[in-house]
Structures are given as C-alpha cells and as structure tokens.
GROMACS .gro file of C-alpha atoms in nm:
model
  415
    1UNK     CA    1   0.000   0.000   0.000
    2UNK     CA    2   0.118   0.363  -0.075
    3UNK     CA    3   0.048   0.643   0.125
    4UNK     CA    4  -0.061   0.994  -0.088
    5UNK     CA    5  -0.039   1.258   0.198
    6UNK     CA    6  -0.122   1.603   0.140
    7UNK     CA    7   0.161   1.862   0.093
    8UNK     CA    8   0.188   2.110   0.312
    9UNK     CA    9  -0.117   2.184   0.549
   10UNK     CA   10  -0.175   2.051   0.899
   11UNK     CA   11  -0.508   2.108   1.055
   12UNK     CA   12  -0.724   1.939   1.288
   13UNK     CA   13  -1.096   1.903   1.307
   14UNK     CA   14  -1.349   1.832   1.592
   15UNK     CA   15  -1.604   1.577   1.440
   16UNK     CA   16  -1.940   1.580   1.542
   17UNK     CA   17  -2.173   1.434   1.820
   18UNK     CA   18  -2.372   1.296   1.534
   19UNK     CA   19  -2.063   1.178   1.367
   20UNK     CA   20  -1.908   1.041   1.667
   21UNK     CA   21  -2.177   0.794   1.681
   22UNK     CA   22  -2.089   0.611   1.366
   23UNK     CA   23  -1.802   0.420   1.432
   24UNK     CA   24  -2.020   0.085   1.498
   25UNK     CA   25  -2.051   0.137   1.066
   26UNK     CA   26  -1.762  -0.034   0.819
   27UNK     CA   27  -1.598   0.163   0.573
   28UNK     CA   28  -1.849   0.279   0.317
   29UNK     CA   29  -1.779   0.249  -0.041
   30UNK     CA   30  -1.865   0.092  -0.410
   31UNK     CA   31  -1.640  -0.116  -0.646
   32UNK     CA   32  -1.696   0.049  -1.013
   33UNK     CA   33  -1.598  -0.181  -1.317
   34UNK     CA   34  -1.509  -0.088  -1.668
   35UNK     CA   35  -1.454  -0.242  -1.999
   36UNK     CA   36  -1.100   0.013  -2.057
   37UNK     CA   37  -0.768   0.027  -1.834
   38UNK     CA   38  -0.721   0.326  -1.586
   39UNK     CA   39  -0.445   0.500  -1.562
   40UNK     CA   40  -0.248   0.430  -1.230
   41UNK     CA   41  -0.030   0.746  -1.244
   42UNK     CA   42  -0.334   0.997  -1.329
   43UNK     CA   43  -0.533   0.831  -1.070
   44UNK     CA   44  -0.285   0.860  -0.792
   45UNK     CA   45  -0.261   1.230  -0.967
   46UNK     CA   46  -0.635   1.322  -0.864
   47UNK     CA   47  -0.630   1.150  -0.543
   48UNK     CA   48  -0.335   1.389  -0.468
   49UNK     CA   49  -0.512   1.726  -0.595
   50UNK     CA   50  -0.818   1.602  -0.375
   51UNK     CA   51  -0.621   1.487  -0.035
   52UNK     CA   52  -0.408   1.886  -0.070
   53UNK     CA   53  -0.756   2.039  -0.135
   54UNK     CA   54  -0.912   1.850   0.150
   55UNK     CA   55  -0.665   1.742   0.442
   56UNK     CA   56  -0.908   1.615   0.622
   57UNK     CA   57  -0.932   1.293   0.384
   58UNK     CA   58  -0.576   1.204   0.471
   59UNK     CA   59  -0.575   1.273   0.857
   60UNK     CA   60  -0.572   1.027   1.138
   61UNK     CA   61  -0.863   0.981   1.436
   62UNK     CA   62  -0.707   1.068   1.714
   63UNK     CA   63  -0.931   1.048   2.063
   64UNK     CA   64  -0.764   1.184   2.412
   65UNK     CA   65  -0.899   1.076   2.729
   66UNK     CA   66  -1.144   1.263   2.802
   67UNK     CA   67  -1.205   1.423   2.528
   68UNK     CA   68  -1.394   1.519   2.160
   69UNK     CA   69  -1.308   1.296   1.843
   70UNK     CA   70  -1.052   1.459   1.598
   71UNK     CA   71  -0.906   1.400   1.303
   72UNK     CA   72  -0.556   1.532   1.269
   73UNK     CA   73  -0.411   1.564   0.958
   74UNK     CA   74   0.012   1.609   0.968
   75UNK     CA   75   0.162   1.677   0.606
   76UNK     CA   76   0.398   1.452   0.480
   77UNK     CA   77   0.293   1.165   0.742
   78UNK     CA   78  -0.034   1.055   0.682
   79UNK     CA   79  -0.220   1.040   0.387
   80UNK     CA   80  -0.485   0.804   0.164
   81UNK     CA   81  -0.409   0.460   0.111
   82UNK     CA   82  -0.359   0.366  -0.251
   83UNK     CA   83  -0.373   0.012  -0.337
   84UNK     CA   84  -0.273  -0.119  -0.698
   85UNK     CA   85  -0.389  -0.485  -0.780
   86UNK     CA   86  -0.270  -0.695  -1.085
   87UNK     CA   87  -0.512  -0.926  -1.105
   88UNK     CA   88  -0.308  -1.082  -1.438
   89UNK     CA   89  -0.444  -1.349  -1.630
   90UNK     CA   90  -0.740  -1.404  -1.397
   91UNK     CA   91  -1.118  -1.457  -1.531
   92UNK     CA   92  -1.346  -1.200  -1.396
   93UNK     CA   93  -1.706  -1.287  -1.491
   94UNK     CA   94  -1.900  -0.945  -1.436
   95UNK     CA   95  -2.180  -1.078  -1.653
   96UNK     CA   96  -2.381  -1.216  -1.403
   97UNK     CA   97  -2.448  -0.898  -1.172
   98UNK     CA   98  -2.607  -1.059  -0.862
   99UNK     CA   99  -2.286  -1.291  -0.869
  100UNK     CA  100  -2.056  -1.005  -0.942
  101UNK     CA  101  -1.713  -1.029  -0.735
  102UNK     CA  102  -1.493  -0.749  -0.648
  103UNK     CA  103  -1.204  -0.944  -0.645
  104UNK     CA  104  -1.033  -0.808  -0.369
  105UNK     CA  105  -0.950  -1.017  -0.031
  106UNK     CA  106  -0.811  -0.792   0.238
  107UNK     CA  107  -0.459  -0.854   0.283
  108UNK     CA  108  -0.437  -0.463   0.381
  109UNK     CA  109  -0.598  -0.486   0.734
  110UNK     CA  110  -0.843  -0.252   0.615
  111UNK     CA  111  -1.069  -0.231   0.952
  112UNK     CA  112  -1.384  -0.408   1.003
  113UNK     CA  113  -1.529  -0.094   1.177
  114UNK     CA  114  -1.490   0.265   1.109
  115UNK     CA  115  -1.401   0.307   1.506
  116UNK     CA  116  -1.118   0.090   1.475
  117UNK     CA  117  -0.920   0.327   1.311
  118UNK     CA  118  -0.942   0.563   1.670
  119UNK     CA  119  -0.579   0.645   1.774
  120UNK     CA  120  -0.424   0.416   1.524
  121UNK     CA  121  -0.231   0.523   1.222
  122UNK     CA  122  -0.484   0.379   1.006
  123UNK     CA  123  -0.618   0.583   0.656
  124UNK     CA  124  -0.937   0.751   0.648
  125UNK     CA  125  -0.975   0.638   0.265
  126UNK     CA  126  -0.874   0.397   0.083
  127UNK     CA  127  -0.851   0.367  -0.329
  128UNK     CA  128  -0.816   0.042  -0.453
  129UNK     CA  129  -0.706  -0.058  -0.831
  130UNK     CA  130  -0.760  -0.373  -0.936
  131UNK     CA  131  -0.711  -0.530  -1.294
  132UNK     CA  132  -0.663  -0.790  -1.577
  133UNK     CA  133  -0.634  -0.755  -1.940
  134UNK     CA  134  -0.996  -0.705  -2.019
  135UNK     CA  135  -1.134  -0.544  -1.695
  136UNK     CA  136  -1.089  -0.242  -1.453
  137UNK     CA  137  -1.234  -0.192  -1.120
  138UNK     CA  138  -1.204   0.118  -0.866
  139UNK     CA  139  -1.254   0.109  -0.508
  140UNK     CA  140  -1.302   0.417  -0.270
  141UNK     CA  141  -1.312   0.312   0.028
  142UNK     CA  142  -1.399   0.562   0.333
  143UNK     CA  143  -1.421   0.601   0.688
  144UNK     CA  144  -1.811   0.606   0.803
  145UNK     CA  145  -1.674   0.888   1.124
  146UNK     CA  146  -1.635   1.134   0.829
  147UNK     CA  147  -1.864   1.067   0.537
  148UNK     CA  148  -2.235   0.944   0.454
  149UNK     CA  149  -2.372   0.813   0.111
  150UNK     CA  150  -2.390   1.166  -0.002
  151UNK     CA  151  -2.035   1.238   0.098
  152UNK     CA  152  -1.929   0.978  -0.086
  153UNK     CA  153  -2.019   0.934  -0.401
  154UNK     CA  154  -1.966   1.306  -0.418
  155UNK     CA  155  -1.621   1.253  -0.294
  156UNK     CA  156  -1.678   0.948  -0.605
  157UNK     CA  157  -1.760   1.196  -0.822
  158UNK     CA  158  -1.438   1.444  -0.731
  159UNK     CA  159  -1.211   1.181  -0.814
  160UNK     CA  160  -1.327   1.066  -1.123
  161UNK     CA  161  -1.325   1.459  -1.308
  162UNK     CA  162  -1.034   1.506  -1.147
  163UNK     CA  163  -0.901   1.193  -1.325
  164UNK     CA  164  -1.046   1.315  -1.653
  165UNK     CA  165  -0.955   1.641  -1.597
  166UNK     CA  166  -0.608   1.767  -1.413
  167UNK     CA  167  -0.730   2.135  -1.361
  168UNK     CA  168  -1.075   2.010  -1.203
  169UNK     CA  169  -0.966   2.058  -0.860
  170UNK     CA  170  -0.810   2.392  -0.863
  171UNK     CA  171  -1.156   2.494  -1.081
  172UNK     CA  172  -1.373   2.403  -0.821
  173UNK     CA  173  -1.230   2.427  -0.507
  174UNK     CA  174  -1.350   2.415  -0.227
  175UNK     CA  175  -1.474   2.131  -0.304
  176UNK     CA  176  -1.635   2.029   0.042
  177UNK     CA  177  -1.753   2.339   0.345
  178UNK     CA  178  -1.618   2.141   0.679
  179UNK     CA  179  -1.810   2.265   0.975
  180UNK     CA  180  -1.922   2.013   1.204
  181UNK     CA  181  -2.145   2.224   1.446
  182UNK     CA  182  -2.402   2.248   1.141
  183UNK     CA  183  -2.564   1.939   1.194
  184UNK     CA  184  -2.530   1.900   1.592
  185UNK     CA  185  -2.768   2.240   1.612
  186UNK     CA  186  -2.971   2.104   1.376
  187UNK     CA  187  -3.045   1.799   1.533
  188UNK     CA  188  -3.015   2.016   1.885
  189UNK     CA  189  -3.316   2.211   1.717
  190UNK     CA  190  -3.470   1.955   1.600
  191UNK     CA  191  -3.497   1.709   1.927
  192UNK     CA  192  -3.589   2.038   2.119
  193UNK     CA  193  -3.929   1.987   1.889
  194UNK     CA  194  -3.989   1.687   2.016
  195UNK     CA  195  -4.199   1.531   2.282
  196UNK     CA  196  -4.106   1.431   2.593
  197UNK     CA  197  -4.164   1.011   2.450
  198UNK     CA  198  -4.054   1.097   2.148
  199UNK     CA  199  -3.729   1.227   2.293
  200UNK     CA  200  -3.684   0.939   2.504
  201UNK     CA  201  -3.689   0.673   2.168
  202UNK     CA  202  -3.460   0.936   2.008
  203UNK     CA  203  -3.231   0.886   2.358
  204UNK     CA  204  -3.285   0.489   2.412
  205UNK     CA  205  -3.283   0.383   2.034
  206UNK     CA  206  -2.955   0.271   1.966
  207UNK     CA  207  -2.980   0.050   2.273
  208UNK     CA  208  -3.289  -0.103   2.175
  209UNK     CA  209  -3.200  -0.141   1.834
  210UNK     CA  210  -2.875  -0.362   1.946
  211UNK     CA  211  -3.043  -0.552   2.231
  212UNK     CA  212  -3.339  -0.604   1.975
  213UNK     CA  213  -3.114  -0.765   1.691
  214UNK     CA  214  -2.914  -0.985   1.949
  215UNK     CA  215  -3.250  -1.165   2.096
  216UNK     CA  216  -3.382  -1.229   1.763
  217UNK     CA  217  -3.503  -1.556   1.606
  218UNK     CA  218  -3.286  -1.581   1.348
  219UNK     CA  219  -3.443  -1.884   1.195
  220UNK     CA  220  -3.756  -1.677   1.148
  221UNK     CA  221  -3.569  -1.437   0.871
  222UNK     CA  222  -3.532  -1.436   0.494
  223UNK     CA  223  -3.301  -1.201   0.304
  224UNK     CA  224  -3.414  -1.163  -0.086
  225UNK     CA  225  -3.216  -0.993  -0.382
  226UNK     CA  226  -3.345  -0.938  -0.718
  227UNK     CA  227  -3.280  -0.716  -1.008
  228UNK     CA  228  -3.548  -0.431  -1.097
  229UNK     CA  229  -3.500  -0.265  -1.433
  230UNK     CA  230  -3.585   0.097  -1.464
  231UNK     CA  231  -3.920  -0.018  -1.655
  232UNK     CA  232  -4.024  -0.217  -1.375
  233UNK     CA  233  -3.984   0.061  -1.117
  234UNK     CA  234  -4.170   0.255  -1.327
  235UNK     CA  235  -4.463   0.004  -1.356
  236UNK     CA  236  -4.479   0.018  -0.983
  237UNK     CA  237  -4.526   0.406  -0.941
  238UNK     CA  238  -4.815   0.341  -1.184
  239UNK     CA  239  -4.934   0.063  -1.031
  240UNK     CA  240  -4.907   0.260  -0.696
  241UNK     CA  241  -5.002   0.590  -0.857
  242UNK     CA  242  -5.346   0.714  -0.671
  243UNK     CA  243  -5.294   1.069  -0.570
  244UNK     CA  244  -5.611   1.360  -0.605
  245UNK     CA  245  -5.389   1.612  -0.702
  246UNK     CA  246  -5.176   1.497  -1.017
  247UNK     CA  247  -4.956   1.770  -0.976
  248UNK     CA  248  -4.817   1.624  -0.621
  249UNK     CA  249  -4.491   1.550  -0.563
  250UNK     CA  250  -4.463   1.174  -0.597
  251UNK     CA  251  -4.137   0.990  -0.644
  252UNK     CA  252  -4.084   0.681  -0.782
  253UNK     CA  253  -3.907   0.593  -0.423
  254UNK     CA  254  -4.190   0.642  -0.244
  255UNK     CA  255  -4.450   0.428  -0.478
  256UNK     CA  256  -4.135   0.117  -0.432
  257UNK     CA  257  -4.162   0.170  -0.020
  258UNK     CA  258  -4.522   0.140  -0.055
  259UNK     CA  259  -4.503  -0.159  -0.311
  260UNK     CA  260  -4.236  -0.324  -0.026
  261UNK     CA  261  -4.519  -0.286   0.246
  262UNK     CA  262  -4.714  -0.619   0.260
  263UNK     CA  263  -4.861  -0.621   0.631
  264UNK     CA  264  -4.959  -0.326   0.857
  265UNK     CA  265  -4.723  -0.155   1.059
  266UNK     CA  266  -4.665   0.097   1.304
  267UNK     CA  267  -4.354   0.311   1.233
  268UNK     CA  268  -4.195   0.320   0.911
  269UNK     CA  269  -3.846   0.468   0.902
  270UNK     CA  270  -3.621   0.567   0.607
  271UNK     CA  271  -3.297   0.774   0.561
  272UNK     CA  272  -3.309   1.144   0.435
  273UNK     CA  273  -3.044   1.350   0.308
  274UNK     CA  274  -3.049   1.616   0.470
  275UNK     CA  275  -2.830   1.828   0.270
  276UNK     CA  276  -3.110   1.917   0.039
  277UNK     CA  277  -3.356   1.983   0.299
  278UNK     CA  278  -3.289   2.355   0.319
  279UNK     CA  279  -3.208   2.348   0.709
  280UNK     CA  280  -2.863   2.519   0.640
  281UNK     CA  281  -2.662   2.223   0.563
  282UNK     CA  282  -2.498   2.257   0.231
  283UNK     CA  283  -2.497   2.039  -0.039
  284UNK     CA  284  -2.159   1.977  -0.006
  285UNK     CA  285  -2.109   1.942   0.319
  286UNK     CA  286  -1.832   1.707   0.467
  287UNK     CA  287  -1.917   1.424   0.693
  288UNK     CA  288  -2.277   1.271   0.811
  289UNK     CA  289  -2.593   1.455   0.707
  290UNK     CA  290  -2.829   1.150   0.656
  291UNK     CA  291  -3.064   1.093   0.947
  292UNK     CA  292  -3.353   0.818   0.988
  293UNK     CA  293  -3.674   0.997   0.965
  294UNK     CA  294  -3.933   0.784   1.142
  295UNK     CA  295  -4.323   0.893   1.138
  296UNK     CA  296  -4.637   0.650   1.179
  297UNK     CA  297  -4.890   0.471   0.922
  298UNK     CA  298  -5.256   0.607   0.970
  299UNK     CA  299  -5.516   0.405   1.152
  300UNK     CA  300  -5.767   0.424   0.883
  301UNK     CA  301  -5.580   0.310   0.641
  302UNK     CA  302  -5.546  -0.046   0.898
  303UNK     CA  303  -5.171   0.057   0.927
  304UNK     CA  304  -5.094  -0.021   0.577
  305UNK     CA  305  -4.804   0.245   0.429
  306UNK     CA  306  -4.911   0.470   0.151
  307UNK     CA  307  -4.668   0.624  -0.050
  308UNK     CA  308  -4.870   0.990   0.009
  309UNK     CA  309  -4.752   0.910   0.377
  310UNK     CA  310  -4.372   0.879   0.268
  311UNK     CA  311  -4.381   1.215   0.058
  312UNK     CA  312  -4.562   1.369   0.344
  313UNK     CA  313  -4.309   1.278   0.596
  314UNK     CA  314  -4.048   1.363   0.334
  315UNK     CA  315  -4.155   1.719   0.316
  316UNK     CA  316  -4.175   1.751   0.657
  317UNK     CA  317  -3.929   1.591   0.848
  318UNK     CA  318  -4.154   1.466   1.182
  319UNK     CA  319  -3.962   1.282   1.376
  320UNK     CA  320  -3.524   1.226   1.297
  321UNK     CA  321  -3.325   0.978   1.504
  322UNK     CA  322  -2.956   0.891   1.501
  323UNK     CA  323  -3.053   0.496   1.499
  324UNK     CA  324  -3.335   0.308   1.370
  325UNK     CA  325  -3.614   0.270   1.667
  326UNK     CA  326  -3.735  -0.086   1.687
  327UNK     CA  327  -3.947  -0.119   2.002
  328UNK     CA  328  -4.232  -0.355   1.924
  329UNK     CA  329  -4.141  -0.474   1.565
  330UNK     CA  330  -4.372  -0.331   1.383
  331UNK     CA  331  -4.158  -0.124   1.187
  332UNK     CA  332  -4.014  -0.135   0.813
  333UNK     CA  333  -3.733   0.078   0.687
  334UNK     CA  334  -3.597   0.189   0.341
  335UNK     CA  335  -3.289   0.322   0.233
  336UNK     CA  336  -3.237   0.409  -0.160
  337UNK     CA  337  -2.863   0.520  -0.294
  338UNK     CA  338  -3.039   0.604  -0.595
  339UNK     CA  339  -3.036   0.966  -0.593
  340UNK     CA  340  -2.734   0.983  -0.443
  341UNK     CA  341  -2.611   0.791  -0.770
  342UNK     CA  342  -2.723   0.997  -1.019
  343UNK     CA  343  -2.360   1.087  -1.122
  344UNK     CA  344  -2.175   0.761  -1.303
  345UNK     CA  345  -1.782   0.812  -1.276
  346UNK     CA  346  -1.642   0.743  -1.609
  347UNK     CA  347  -1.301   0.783  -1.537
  348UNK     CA  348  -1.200   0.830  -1.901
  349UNK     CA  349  -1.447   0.598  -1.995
  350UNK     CA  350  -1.778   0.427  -1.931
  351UNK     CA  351  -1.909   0.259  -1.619
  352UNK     CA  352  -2.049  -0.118  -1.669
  353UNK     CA  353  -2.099  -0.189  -1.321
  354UNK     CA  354  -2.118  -0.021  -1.004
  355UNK     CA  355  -2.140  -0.274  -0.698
  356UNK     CA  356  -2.162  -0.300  -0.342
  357UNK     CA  357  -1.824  -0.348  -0.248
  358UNK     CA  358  -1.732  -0.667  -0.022
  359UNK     CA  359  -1.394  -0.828   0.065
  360UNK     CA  360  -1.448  -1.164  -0.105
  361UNK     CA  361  -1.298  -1.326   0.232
  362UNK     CA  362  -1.484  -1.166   0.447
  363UNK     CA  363  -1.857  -1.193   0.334
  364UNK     CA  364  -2.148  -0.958   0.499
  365UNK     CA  365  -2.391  -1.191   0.692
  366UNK     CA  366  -2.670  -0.933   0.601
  367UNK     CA  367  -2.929  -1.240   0.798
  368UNK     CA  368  -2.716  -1.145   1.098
  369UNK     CA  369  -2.838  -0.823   1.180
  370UNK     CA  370  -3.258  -0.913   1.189
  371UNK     CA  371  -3.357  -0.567   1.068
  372UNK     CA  372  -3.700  -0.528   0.835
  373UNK     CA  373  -3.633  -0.308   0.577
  374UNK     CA  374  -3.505  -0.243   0.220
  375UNK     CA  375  -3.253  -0.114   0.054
  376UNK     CA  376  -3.205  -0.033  -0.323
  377UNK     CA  377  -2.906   0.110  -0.604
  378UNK     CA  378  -2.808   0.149  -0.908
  379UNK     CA  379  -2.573  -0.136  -1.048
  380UNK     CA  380  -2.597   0.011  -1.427
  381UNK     CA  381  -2.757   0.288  -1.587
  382UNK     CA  382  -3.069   0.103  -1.657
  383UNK     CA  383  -3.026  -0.134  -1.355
  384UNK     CA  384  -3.122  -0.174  -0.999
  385UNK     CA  385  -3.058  -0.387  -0.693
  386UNK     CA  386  -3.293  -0.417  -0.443
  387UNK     CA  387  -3.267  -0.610  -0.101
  388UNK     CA  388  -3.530  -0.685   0.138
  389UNK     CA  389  -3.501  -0.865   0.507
  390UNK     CA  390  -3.811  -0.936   0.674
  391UNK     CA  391  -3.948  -1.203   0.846
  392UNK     CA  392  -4.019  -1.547   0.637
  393UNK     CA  393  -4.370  -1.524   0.570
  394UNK     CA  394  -4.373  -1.120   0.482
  395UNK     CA  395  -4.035  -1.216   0.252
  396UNK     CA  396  -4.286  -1.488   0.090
  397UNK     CA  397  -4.558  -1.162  -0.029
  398UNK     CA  398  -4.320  -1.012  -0.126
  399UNK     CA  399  -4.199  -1.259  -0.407
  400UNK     CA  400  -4.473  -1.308  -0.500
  401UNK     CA  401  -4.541  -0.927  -0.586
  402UNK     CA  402  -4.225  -0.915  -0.755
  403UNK     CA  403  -4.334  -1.218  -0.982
  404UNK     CA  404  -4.622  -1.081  -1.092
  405UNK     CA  405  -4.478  -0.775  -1.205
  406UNK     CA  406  -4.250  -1.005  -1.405
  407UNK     CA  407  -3.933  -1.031  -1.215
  408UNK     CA  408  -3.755  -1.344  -1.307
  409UNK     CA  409  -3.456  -1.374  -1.141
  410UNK     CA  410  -3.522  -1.360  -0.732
  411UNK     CA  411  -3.231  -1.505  -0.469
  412UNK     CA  412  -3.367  -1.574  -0.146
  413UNK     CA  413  -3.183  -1.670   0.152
  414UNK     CA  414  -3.247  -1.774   0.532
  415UNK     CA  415  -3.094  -1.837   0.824
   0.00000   0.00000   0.00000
C-alpha cells in the first residue's frame, strides 16, 4: 500500500456528536468496473489534488482521554491509502451482476469498523485498483466517522473529473464546506421539537436497536435480492399511482416503499439526506448529514403504508433519530442510494458496473443483523438492486409481488 499525503497543510478538526456515533458502521464504499484500463499514475494524480484540497481525507482519528473525536491531519505523514492490484491473467465474470465479485481479499488490514481506526495510524480512505487484461475496477473506500452516502459518491464523483480532468480541482475548489457544528444544532433544534416520548426513543434507540437484533429468532428471517430494471420501477409508481392532485410530488421511491409494504405496521423509518432539505446544511457538506426519519402509518388506512404518507413525511421531516427505533417490531425501513447515484464516474471511460463493495474473504452476513427493511441502487444505468429482510412469511408476499410484475430472477436466503 502507498500512502498519498497532502503537501503542506496541517489542521485538525473536531467531528461531530452525530458523527461520533458512527463508528459501529464499516468503511463505506462501491467497487466500479469498466470495460477500458485506468491510468495508475493519473489516478494517484487526482487522489493527490483532492487529499491537498481536502486534508481532512488524509488525517488520522485521534481520541484523548477525556475528550472530543478529531481527526488530525500532519503533512507529509499521513495520507490516503492507494492500493494497486494486478489481477493478471485471472477470469473476472461481471456478466452475471447478482454474482458479481470485487475481487479483492483484504490482505491490507483494512478495519472491520470505522471506530477501529481511533488512535491508530490507520487511513481515512482507501482507493483500490484492481485489474486484468480485459477489466478495470475502482474502489473508494472511506471512513463512516467522516462521510455518509452523499459524501461519498460526491467525494466518487471528485475523483473521477479530477481523473479526466487535471485542472478540475483547482476549478472548483472548495470542493467540500467542513463545519461540524451544522448538523449538531440542527439535530439540537430539532430534538428540542420533540416530545417528551418521542425524545426518550430518540435517547434509548440505539440501545434497543442492538439488544433487539441480538435476541432475535434468526431462523424466522429471509433475506431476498433481485434485479429491478428501470421499466419495472416505473410500472410500480403506476401501479401505486393514486394521488387527487396529479400535480403532487410523488417519487418513484416512495411508490417502491409502498409496493415493499405487505402487512400493517406501526412506524416506518427511512434515511433522508439532509443536505437538500434547506435546514442550512450545504450540499456539499463534509461528513454525516443523513438521518432516519421515522413517522407512523394512519389508523384508517389499517396501518398499511401509503406512498402519500412517505412524501408527506419527506416534506416535513416529523420525527429524525440517530438509529433506527425498533421497540415492538412493527416497523419497516428503506434506504435508496439512488439519488445519491445519479452521477456515473467514467473515469476516461464508461461505467459497466457499479457494486456494493465486499472483501471476497470476508462476506457480509446481512441475515445477521434481523432488521425489516429495504434497501435499493443502481448497479448500471438502466439497472437496480434491491434487497429486502423481513421475516419469512412477509419475505414470501413479497416474491410473489415481484413475480407478478415479471421479475424473473429472485435469490432468497435464510438463516
């Protein structure tokens, strides 16, 4: 592994409360395959514009005793880790996406968890380059303490123009606003709204939500994976599509979350970006901005989910927790990438494939963690993934809605 530190500037920053709490997450990141070969030298080019332009990406976390989280960059010491890969004269099959490999076992001691990189002098980030004749794959890898979905593939995004283009950078600096206290008053502001009970899930959540997931049944659980092209997402928001007003907002997102719901619930519970919320975070702000938004199905409507309830609580913003709430179980979450995909990073070329990245010795046991919800993202331009963990029989529906739309290909999996 080589080390690209930045130049010249040290600096240190005081992360977040809300930051500070995501260490329990892995390092975050995509594997992104192409048909042509990638430049080595220009890539480790750009990652050195981007590292000088933001220091931050190549400090360390450093936590005192009794103190804040920081992440202290020193030039010429630390830096982002750059990994090159010949993978020589061996086969990768990418034309099978759900069995798509990455191709990369971690020899690197790459941490499990994003907290095990506190007081060590471990990278923040990580780019990986892997290769054979035929195929090209790029990895960024990064620290959950520091970045979110929309960090990242914006951080994605940086590195690929800057590949593509060597005066990027300087054009467009700064490329990220770093100020942590942003999203700790808004959440300050926000929790202040709440009430009292409400404030106490907000408080207890995380606890509940670990002490919930270790007394599970396990063998109750299914875990399925399909494929949804974009013309079957859009045959669900028509299916789904019921609204008075035509002229309503209504996302495709929320008529999928609705099309997901098969039994009455409580609480549903999805992740917002809250960059684009206009509550004074910008849209390129550095570090953790996406909160769980929780709010409750209506009575009338026997506790089913309606996608008008999703847009509502979109616009809105009722209730926003740190950790998904899971008191009585009759919950469902959804998380979609989508949006935060909407950029493909060429790198001087075309993406084929853009995949969940996974060190192929150390598989995720996604069964493990006995959470019911969703989670979808783009794998091509025309091409979606979608995951669903629920409970066996509620797994069952929802096959069976997917088959009818016409959905051929459907992995399931239990415990």
């Amino acid at each position: 592994m080589e080390l690209i530190t930045n130049s010249n500037v040290h600096c240190e920053y005081q992360l977040s409360k809300f930051d500070s709490k995501m260490g329990i997450w892995p390092y975050y990141g995509v594997i992104n395959w192409y048909k042509h070969q990638v430049d080595s030298h220009r890539l480790k080019i750009a990652i050195q514009q981007i590292v000088d332009s933001v220091p931050i990406l190549g400090g360390r976390l450093v936590r005192k005793l009794f103190s804040p989280l920081k992440v202290v960059c020193n030039p010429q010491k630390s830096g982002i880790g750059f990994i090159y890969i010949d993978l020589d004269e061996q086969e990768i099959n990418i034309d099978n996406l759900l069995d798509a490999k990455t191709y990369v076992k971690n020899e690197f001691n790459i941490p499990k968890n994003s907290s095990d990189a506190i007081n060590k002098d471990i990278p923040l980030v990580y780019v990986i380059l892997n290769h054979n004749q035929d195929y090209c794959g790029i990895t960024l890898l990064i620290n959950h303490l520091i970045a979110d979905g929309g960090t990242y593939f914006l951080l994605l995004e940086y590195l690929s123009q800057a590949y593509e283009d060597p005066e990027y950078v300087a054009k467009y600096e700064p490329l990220f606003t770093i100020d942590f206290n942003k999203i700790d008053d808004f959440i300050a502001a926000s929790f202040k709204k709440l009430s009292w009970q409400d404030q106490l899930l907000s408080s207890t959540s995380f606890i509940v939500f670990i002490l919930n997931s270790l007394f599970q049944n396990k063998n109750n659980w299914s875990y399925l994976e399909c494929i949804l092209t974009k013309e079957k997402l859009d045959l669900i928001k028509r299916k789904n599509q019921n609204l008075p007003n035509e002229e309503s907002a209504y996302s495709t997102n929320d008529a999928l979350f609705e099309f997901l719901s098969v039994v009455p619930i409580k609480r549903f519970v999805f992740l917002c970006n809250l960059r684009y919320r206009n509550v004074g975070i910008p849209a390129n702000y550095l570090g953790n901005a996406e909160a769980f938004i929780l709010d409750i199905t209506k009575p009338e409507n026997n506790y089913m989910l309606k996608h008008t309830d999703v847009r509502k609580s979109v616009n809105q913003l009722p209730r926003i927790y740190s950790f998904v709430p899971t008191f009585d179980g009759k919950y469902m979450g959804h998380n979609s990438w989508v949006k935060l995909q909407n950029y493909l990073p060429g790198f001087g070329g075309k993406l084929i494939l853009q995949k969940f990245f996974e060190f192929d010795d150390i598989p995720k046991d996604l069964l493990s963690f006995a959470v019911k919800g969703s989670l979808i993202y783009r794998l091509t331009k025309n091409e979606y993934l979608l995951i669903y963990i629920n409970l066996k029989n509620v797994v069952s529906q929802v096959e069976k809605k997917l088959i009818n739309l016409g959905v051929e290909e459907i992995i399931i999996k239990t415990s």
